[in-house]
Amino acid sequence: MDDDLLKRLARFEKRSFPAYREEYRRLVAEGQTPRTLFIGCSDSRIVPYLLTGTGPGDLFVVRNVGNLVPPYDSPGRDHGTPAAIEFAVLKLGVRDIVVCGHSHCGAMKALYEDPHPGTPNLNQWLDLARDAALPVRVSAEALHRTEQRSIVLQLERLIAYPMVARGIAQGTLFLHGWHYIIEDGRILILDVASGRFVPTDVALADQKPASDPAPFQAP
């Protein structure tokens, strides 16, 4: 193992963990009760806890290449993400599901490239996003639109999960589409009524007034 990784592990044990010790022990004793299932991309530039100002026990996170959601009726194939969705909704009782895509996504760019013969699993996985690709020459604008189209596509698939559809119908589960613009530090929120992705301040203006949530801080 890389020496730098080992040093980081040692730093966590000696410096970081003590500050969170009581929180972790509480989570072990009481169990986890996250409010949100975060479906994000495996991209190393995406840090869910940093984006949302959350800490241990707040998010149930599933990440994969391209933040994709397989169809519910594909048992035995692409089962990791569907299993996480079922667990989060039926076992943990999450209230919100976020599908978070991002700018400069390699998975979306790959949709416009010839499949690589050495990556059969990746090629098959990206089939889950091909309906989001546009019949145009690849460009920054095309990729931007493809990223957002894919987020909507994954949300549409989520609605086909029986436990998700039930939660939505009962008003106990809410879906959200986010498009994180890495270079600007902005998150665009899908506005279902207009079908557009809007800045957070616009999305907040449409919500009922509420107090600002406090960012997570170590005890």
Short mmCIF file of C-alpha atoms in Angstrom, two decimals:
data_model
loop_
_atom_site.label_atom_id
_atom_site.label_comp_id
_atom_site.label_asym_id
_atom_site.label_seq_id
_atom_site.Cartn_x
_atom_site.Cartn_y
_atom_site.Cartn_z
CA MET A 1 0.00 0.00 0.00
CA ASP A 2 1.16 3.52 -0.75
CA ASP A 3 2.93 5.08 2.24
CA ASP A 4 0.91 8.27 1.83
CA LEU A 5 -2.36 6.35 2.21
CA LEU A 6 -1.07 4.64 5.34
CA LYS A 7 -0.08 8.01 6.80
CA ARG A 8 -3.56 9.34 6.07
CA LEU A 9 -5.11 6.34 7.83
CA ALA A 10 -2.90 6.92 10.85
CA ARG A 11 -3.86 10.61 10.85
CA PHE A 12 -7.55 9.66 10.86
CA GLU A 13 -7.10 7.31 13.80
CA LYS A 14 -5.07 9.75 15.88
CA ARG A 15 -6.52 13.15 14.92
CA SER A 16 -9.84 12.94 13.10
CA PHE A 17 -11.65 10.06 14.78
CA PRO A 18 -11.35 11.38 18.35
CA ALA A 19 -13.33 14.48 17.35
CA TYR A 20 -16.16 12.26 16.00
CA ARG A 21 -15.87 9.45 18.56
CA GLU A 22 -19.13 10.08 20.39
CA GLU A 23 -21.05 10.57 17.14
CA TYR A 24 -19.81 7.30 15.72
CA ARG A 25 -20.61 5.48 18.96
CA ARG A 26 -24.12 6.93 18.94
CA LEU A 27 -24.59 5.80 15.34
CA VAL A 28 -23.44 2.30 16.26
CA ALA A 29 -25.67 2.13 19.33
CA GLU A 30 -28.78 3.63 17.69
CA GLY A 31 -28.19 2.58 14.09
CA GLN A 32 -28.07 4.78 11.00
CA THR A 33 -31.07 6.86 9.99
CA PRO A 34 -29.94 8.88 6.97
CA ARG A 35 -32.53 11.14 5.43
CA THR A 36 -31.07 11.16 1.94
CA LEU A 37 -29.94 8.61 -0.64
CA PHE A 38 -27.25 10.28 -2.75
CA ILE A 39 -26.67 8.67 -6.16
CA GLY A 40 -23.52 10.20 -7.55
CA CYS A 41 -20.70 9.64 -9.99
CA SER A 42 -17.48 7.87 -9.00
CA ASP A 43 -15.54 10.90 -10.26
CA SER A 44 -12.87 11.83 -7.70
CA ARG A 45 -13.84 15.50 -7.90
CA ILE A 46 -17.27 14.83 -6.40
CA VAL A 47 -17.35 14.94 -2.59
CA PRO A 48 -20.97 14.44 -1.44
CA TYR A 49 -20.37 15.41 2.19
CA LEU A 50 -18.59 18.60 1.18
CA LEU A 51 -21.36 19.55 -1.27
CA THR A 52 -24.14 19.01 1.24
CA GLY A 53 -22.44 20.10 4.46
CA THR A 54 -23.25 16.76 6.08
CA GLY A 55 -21.39 14.34 8.30
CA PRO A 56 -21.44 10.72 9.48
CA GLY A 57 -24.90 9.15 9.35
CA ASP A 58 -26.48 11.87 7.21
CA LEU A 59 -26.20 10.40 3.71
CA PHE A 60 -26.58 6.91 2.30
CA VAL A 61 -24.28 7.08 -0.71
CA VAL A 62 -24.10 4.95 -3.84
CA ARG A 63 -21.64 5.91 -6.55
CA ASN A 64 -20.96 4.51 -9.98
CA VAL A 65 -19.57 5.63 -13.33
CA GLY A 66 -21.94 8.28 -14.63
CA ASN A 67 -24.41 8.27 -11.68
CA LEU A 68 -26.63 5.83 -13.57
CA VAL A 69 -29.74 3.95 -12.44
CA PRO A 70 -30.42 0.56 -14.06
CA PRO A 71 -34.03 -0.39 -14.84
CA TYR A 72 -35.85 -2.10 -11.99
CA ASP A 73 -36.73 -5.12 -14.15
CA SER A 74 -33.12 -6.18 -14.84
CA PRO A 75 -32.48 -8.73 -12.06
CA GLY A 76 -29.11 -10.44 -12.06
CA ARG A 77 -27.52 -7.58 -14.02
CA ASP A 78 -26.22 -4.24 -12.79
CA HIS A 79 -27.54 -5.18 -9.35
CA GLY A 80 -25.38 -3.00 -7.06
CA THR A 81 -27.22 0.29 -7.49
CA PRO A 82 -30.75 -1.22 -7.47
CA ALA A 83 -29.85 -3.05 -4.26
CA ALA A 84 -28.77 0.23 -2.66
CA ILE A 85 -32.02 1.91 -3.74
CA GLU A 86 -34.13 -0.90 -2.29
CA PHE A 87 -32.17 -0.88 0.97
CA ALA A 88 -32.32 2.91 1.32
CA VAL A 89 -36.07 3.13 0.71
CA LEU A 90 -37.36 -0.05 2.33
CA LYS A 91 -34.88 -0.56 5.19
CA LEU A 92 -33.64 2.91 6.02
CA GLY A 93 -36.75 4.89 5.07
CA VAL A 94 -34.96 7.78 3.40
CA ARG A 95 -37.06 10.83 2.60
CA ASP A 96 -35.09 12.17 -0.35
CA ILE A 97 -33.26 10.63 -3.32
CA VAL A 98 -30.75 12.81 -5.14
CA VAL A 99 -29.31 11.97 -8.55
CA CYS A 100 -26.24 14.19 -8.85
CA GLY A 101 -24.52 14.54 -12.20
CA HIS A 102 -21.65 16.90 -12.91
CA SER A 103 -19.81 18.89 -15.53
CA HIS A 104 -16.93 17.35 -17.52
CA CYS A 105 -18.27 13.86 -16.89
CA GLY A 106 -16.10 11.26 -18.58
CA ALA A 107 -19.01 8.84 -18.85
CA MET A 108 -21.08 11.35 -20.82
CA LYS A 109 -18.12 12.17 -23.07
CA ALA A 110 -17.64 8.46 -23.74
CA LEU A 111 -21.14 8.29 -25.24
CA TYR A 112 -19.77 10.20 -28.24
CA GLU A 113 -16.71 7.99 -28.67
CA ASP A 114 -16.26 4.54 -30.19
CA PRO A 115 -16.50 1.80 -27.54
CA HIS A 116 -13.10 0.55 -26.40
CA PRO A 117 -12.65 -3.20 -27.06
CA GLY A 118 -10.81 -3.60 -23.77
CA THR A 119 -13.68 -2.30 -21.61
CA PRO A 120 -16.69 -4.56 -22.27
CA ASN A 121 -18.19 -3.97 -18.82
CA LEU A 122 -17.92 -0.21 -19.15
CA ASN A 123 -19.39 -0.29 -22.65
CA GLN A 124 -22.38 -2.27 -21.43
CA TRP A 125 -22.81 -0.03 -18.40
CA LEU A 126 -22.86 3.11 -20.54
CA ASP A 127 -25.82 1.69 -22.47
CA LEU A 128 -27.83 2.96 -19.50
CA ALA A 129 -27.10 6.53 -20.60
CA ARG A 130 -27.14 6.29 -24.39
CA ASP A 131 -30.68 7.65 -24.67
CA ALA A 132 -29.34 10.91 -23.25
CA ALA A 133 -26.85 11.43 -26.11
CA LEU A 134 -27.71 13.97 -28.78
CA PRO A 135 -27.43 13.43 -32.55
CA VAL A 136 -24.89 16.23 -32.84
CA ARG A 137 -21.14 16.69 -33.02
CA VAL A 138 -19.66 16.62 -29.54
CA SER A 139 -19.07 20.06 -28.00
CA ALA A 140 -19.03 21.65 -24.56
CA GLU A 141 -22.68 22.64 -24.98
CA ALA A 142 -23.66 19.15 -26.18
CA LEU A 143 -21.93 17.55 -23.18
CA HIS A 144 -23.62 20.01 -20.81
CA ARG A 145 -27.03 19.12 -22.22
CA THR A 146 -26.23 15.40 -22.24
CA GLU A 147 -25.26 15.50 -18.56
CA GLN A 148 -28.59 17.08 -17.70
CA ARG A 149 -30.58 14.80 -20.00
CA SER A 150 -28.97 11.79 -18.33
CA ILE A 151 -29.95 13.03 -14.87
CA VAL A 152 -33.58 13.24 -16.01
CA LEU A 153 -33.33 9.77 -17.58
CA GLN A 154 -32.12 8.26 -14.30
CA LEU A 155 -34.93 9.97 -12.37
CA GLU A 156 -37.45 8.52 -14.81
CA ARG A 157 -36.02 5.06 -14.18
CA LEU A 158 -36.20 5.60 -10.43
CA ILE A 159 -39.92 6.29 -10.64
CA ALA A 160 -40.38 2.80 -12.12
CA TYR A 161 -39.08 1.20 -8.90
CA PRO A 162 -42.25 0.07 -7.07
CA MET A 163 -41.06 1.18 -3.62
CA VAL A 164 -40.06 4.58 -5.02
CA ALA A 165 -43.36 5.04 -6.86
CA ARG A 166 -45.21 4.11 -3.66
CA GLY A 167 -43.27 6.60 -1.59
CA ILE A 168 -43.89 9.39 -4.08
CA ALA A 169 -47.62 8.62 -4.20
CA GLN A 170 -47.81 8.63 -0.41
CA GLY A 171 -45.88 11.89 -0.13
CA THR A 172 -43.11 10.32 1.93
CA LEU A 173 -40.40 10.26 -0.74
CA PHE A 174 -39.07 13.03 -2.93
CA LEU A 175 -36.73 12.88 -5.95
CA HIS A 176 -34.18 15.55 -6.86
CA GLY A 177 -31.92 16.10 -9.86
CA TRP A 178 -28.71 18.08 -9.38
CA HIS A 179 -26.11 19.16 -11.93
CA TYR A 180 -22.87 20.13 -10.22
CA ILE A 181 -20.74 22.59 -12.21
CA ILE A 182 -17.35 21.71 -10.80
CA GLU A 183 -15.35 24.68 -12.03
CA ASP A 184 -17.85 27.23 -10.69
CA GLY A 185 -18.83 25.51 -7.46
CA ARG A 186 -22.49 25.78 -8.48
CA ILE A 187 -25.26 23.20 -8.30
CA LEU A 188 -28.15 23.52 -10.72
CA ILE A 189 -31.43 22.04 -9.49
CA LEU A 190 -33.98 20.37 -11.76
CA ASP A 191 -37.22 22.33 -11.68
CA VAL A 192 -39.86 19.75 -12.57
CA ALA A 193 -42.50 22.31 -13.49
CA SER A 194 -40.37 23.98 -16.17
CA GLY A 195 -38.10 21.05 -17.03
CA ARG A 196 -35.09 23.33 -16.60
CA PHE A 197 -32.10 23.21 -14.29
CA VAL A 198 -32.04 26.38 -12.22
CA PRO A 199 -29.56 27.92 -9.74
CA THR A 200 -30.01 27.10 -6.07
CA ASP A 201 -31.19 30.62 -5.21
CA VAL A 202 -34.02 30.30 -7.73
CA ALA A 203 -34.93 26.86 -6.38
CA LEU A 204 -34.89 28.21 -2.82
CA ALA A 205 -37.13 31.13 -3.77
CA ASP A 206 -39.79 28.65 -4.84
CA GLN A 207 -39.69 26.83 -1.49
CA LYS A 208 -41.55 27.67 1.68
CA PRO A 209 -39.46 29.82 4.05
CA ALA A 210 -37.40 27.73 6.45
CA SER A 211 -34.45 28.23 8.71
CA ASP A 212 -31.03 27.51 7.23
CA PRO A 213 -29.71 24.05 8.14
CA ALA A 214 -26.53 24.15 10.15
CA PRO A 215 -23.49 22.56 8.48
CA PHE A 216 -22.14 19.47 10.21
CA GLN A 217 -19.47 20.21 12.76
CA ALA A 218 -17.37 17.81 14.73
CA PRO A 219 -18.40 17.67 18.38
#
